[in-house]
XYZ file of N, CA and C in Angstrom:
294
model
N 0.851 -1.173 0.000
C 0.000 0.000 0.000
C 0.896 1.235 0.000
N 0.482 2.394 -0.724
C 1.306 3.163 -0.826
C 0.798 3.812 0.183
N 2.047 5.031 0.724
C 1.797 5.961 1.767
C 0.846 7.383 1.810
N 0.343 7.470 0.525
C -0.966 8.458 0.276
C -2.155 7.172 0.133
N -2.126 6.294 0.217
C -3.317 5.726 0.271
C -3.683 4.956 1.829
N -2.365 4.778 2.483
C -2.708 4.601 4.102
C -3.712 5.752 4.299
N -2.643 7.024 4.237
C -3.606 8.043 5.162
C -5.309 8.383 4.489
N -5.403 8.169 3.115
C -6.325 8.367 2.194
C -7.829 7.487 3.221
N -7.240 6.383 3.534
C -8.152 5.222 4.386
C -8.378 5.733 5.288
N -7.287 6.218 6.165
C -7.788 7.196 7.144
C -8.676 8.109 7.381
N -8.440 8.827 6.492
C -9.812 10.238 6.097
C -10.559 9.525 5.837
N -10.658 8.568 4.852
C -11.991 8.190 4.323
C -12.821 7.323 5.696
N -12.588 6.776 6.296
C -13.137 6.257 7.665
C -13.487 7.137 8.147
N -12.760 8.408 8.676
C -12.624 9.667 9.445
C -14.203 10.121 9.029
N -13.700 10.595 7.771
C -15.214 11.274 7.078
C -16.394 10.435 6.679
N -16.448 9.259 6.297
C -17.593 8.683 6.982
C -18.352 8.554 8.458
N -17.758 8.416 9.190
C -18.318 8.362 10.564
C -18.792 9.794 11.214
N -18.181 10.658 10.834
C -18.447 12.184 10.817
C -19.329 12.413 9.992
N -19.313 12.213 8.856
C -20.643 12.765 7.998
C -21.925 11.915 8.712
N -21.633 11.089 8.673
C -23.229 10.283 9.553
C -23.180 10.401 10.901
N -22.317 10.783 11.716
C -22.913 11.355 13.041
C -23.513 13.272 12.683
N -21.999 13.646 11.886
C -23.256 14.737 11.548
C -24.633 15.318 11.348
N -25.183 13.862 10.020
C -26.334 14.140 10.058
C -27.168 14.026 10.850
N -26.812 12.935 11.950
C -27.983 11.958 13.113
C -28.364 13.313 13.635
N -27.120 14.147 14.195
C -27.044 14.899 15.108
C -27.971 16.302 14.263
N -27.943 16.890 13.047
C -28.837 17.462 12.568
C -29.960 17.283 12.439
N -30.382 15.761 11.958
C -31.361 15.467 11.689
C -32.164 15.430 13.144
N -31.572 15.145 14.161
C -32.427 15.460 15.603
C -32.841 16.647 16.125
N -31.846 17.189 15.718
C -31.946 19.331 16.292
C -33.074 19.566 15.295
N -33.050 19.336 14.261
C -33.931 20.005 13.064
C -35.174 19.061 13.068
N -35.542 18.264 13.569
C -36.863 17.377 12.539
C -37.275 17.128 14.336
N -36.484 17.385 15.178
C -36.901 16.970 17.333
C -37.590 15.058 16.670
N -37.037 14.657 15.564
C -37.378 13.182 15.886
C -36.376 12.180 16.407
N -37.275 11.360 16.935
C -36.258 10.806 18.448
C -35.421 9.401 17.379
N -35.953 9.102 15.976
C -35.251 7.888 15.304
C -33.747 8.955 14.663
N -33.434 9.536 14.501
C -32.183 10.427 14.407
C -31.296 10.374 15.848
N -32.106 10.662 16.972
C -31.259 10.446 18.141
C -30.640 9.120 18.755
N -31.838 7.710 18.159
C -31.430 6.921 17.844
C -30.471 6.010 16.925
N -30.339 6.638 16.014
C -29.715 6.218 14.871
C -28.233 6.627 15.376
N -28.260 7.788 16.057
C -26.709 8.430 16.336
C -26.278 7.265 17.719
N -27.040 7.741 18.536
C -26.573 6.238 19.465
C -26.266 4.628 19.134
N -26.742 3.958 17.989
C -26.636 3.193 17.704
C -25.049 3.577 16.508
N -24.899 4.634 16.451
C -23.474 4.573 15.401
C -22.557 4.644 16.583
N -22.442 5.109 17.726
C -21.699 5.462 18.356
C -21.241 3.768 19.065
N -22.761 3.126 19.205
C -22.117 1.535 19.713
C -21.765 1.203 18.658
N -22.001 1.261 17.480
C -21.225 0.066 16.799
C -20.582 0.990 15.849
N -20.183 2.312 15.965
C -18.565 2.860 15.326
C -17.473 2.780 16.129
N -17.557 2.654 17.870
C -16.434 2.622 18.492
C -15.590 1.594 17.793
N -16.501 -0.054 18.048
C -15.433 -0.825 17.422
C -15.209 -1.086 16.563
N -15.671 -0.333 15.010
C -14.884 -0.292 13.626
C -13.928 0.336 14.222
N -14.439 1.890 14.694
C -13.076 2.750 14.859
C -11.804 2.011 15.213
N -12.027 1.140 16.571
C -11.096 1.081 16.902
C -10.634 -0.843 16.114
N -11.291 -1.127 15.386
C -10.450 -2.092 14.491
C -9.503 -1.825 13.451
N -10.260 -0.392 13.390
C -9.311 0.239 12.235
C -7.842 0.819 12.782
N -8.090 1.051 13.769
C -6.743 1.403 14.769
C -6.024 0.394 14.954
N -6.408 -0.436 15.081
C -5.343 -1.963 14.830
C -5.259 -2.527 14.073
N -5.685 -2.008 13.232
C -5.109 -2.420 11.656
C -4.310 -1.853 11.554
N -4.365 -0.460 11.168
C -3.006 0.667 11.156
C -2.015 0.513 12.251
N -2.167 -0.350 13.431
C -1.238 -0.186 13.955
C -0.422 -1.331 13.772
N -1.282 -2.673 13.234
C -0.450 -3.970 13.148
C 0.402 -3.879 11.521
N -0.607 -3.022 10.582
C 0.268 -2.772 9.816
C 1.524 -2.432 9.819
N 1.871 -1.194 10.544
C 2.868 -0.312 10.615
C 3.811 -1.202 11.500
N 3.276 -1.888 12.220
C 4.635 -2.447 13.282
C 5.163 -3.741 12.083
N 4.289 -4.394 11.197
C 4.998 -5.225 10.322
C 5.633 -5.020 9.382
N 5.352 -3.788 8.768
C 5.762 -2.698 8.088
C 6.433 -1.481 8.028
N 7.690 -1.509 8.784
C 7.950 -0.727 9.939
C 8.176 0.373 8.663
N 8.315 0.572 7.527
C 8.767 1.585 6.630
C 7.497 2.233 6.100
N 5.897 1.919 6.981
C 4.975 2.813 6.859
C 4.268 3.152 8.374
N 5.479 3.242 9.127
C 4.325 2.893 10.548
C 4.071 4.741 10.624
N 4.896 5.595 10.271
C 4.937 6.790 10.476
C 3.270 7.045 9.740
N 3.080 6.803 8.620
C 1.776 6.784 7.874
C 0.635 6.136 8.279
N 0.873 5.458 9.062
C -0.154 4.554 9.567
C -0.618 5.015 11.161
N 0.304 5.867 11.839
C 0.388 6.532 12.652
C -0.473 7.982 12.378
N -0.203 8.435 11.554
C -0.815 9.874 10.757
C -2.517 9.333 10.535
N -2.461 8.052 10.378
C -4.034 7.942 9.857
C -5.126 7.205 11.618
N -4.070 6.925 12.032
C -4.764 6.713 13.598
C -4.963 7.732 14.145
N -4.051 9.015 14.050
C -4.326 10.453 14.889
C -5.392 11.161 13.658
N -5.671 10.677 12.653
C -6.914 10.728 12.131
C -8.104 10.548 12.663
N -8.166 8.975 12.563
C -9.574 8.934 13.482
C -9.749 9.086 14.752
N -8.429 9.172 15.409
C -8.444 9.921 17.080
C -9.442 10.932 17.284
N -9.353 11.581 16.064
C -10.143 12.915 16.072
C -11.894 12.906 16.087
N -11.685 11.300 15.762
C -13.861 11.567 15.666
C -14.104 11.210 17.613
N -13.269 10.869 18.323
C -13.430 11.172 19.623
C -14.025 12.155 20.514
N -13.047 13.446 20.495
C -13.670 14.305 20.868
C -14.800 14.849 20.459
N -15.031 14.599 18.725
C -16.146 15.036 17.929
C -17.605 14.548 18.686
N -17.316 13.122 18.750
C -18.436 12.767 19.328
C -18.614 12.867 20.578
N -17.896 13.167 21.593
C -18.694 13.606 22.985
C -19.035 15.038 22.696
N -18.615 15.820 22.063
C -19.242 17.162 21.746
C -20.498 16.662 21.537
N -20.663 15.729 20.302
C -21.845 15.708 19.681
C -23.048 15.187 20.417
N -22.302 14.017 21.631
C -23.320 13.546 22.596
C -24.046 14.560 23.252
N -22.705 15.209 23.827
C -23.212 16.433 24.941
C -24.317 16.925 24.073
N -24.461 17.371 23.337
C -25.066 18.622 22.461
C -26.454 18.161 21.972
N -26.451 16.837 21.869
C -27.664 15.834 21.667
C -28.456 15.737 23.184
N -27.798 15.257 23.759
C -28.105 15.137 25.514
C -29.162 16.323 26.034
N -28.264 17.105 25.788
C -28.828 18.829 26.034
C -30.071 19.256 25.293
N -30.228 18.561 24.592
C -31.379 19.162 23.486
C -32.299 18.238 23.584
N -32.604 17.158 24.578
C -33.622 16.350 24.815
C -34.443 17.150 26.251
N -33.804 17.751 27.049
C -34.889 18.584 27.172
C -35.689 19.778 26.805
């Protein structure tokens, strides 16, 4: 795998899981229907552990591969990032149920 297409996987995971918590999280503020607030809770149980399969992928890659671990590293502090995204997004969901 080349080293623009590690991180390429990265984003592309990244921005899937973000674009569809995005919408859950719009589609609840905007439409107050409770199957959007659902839909986001149900990505959040079952995106943790893609997320984090995908994190050990990139990471078992890179340790076998030691001449892409730097890239494979770059694409884990990728999806590190839908972390904080989503407790923002919880909080902000949470808050708006009353």
């Amino acid at each position: 795998m080349k080293d623009s297409e590690i991180i390429d996987l990265g984003r592309a995971i990244f921005g899937v899981f973000f674009s569809v918590g995005t919408l859950c999280l719009l589609g609840a503020l905007v439409t107050k229907d409770d199957w959007f607030a659902g839909a986001g809770y149900l990505l959040i149980i079952f995106g943790v552990p893609v997320n984090l399969l995908c994190i050990l992928g990139f990471l078992t890659y890179g340790v076998i591969n030691t001449s892409k671990f730097k890239e494979c590293m770059i694409a884990i502090g990728i999806l590190l990032i839908n972390i904080p995204i989503a407790i923002f997004y919880t909080a902000i969901g949470l808050n708006s149920l009353h």
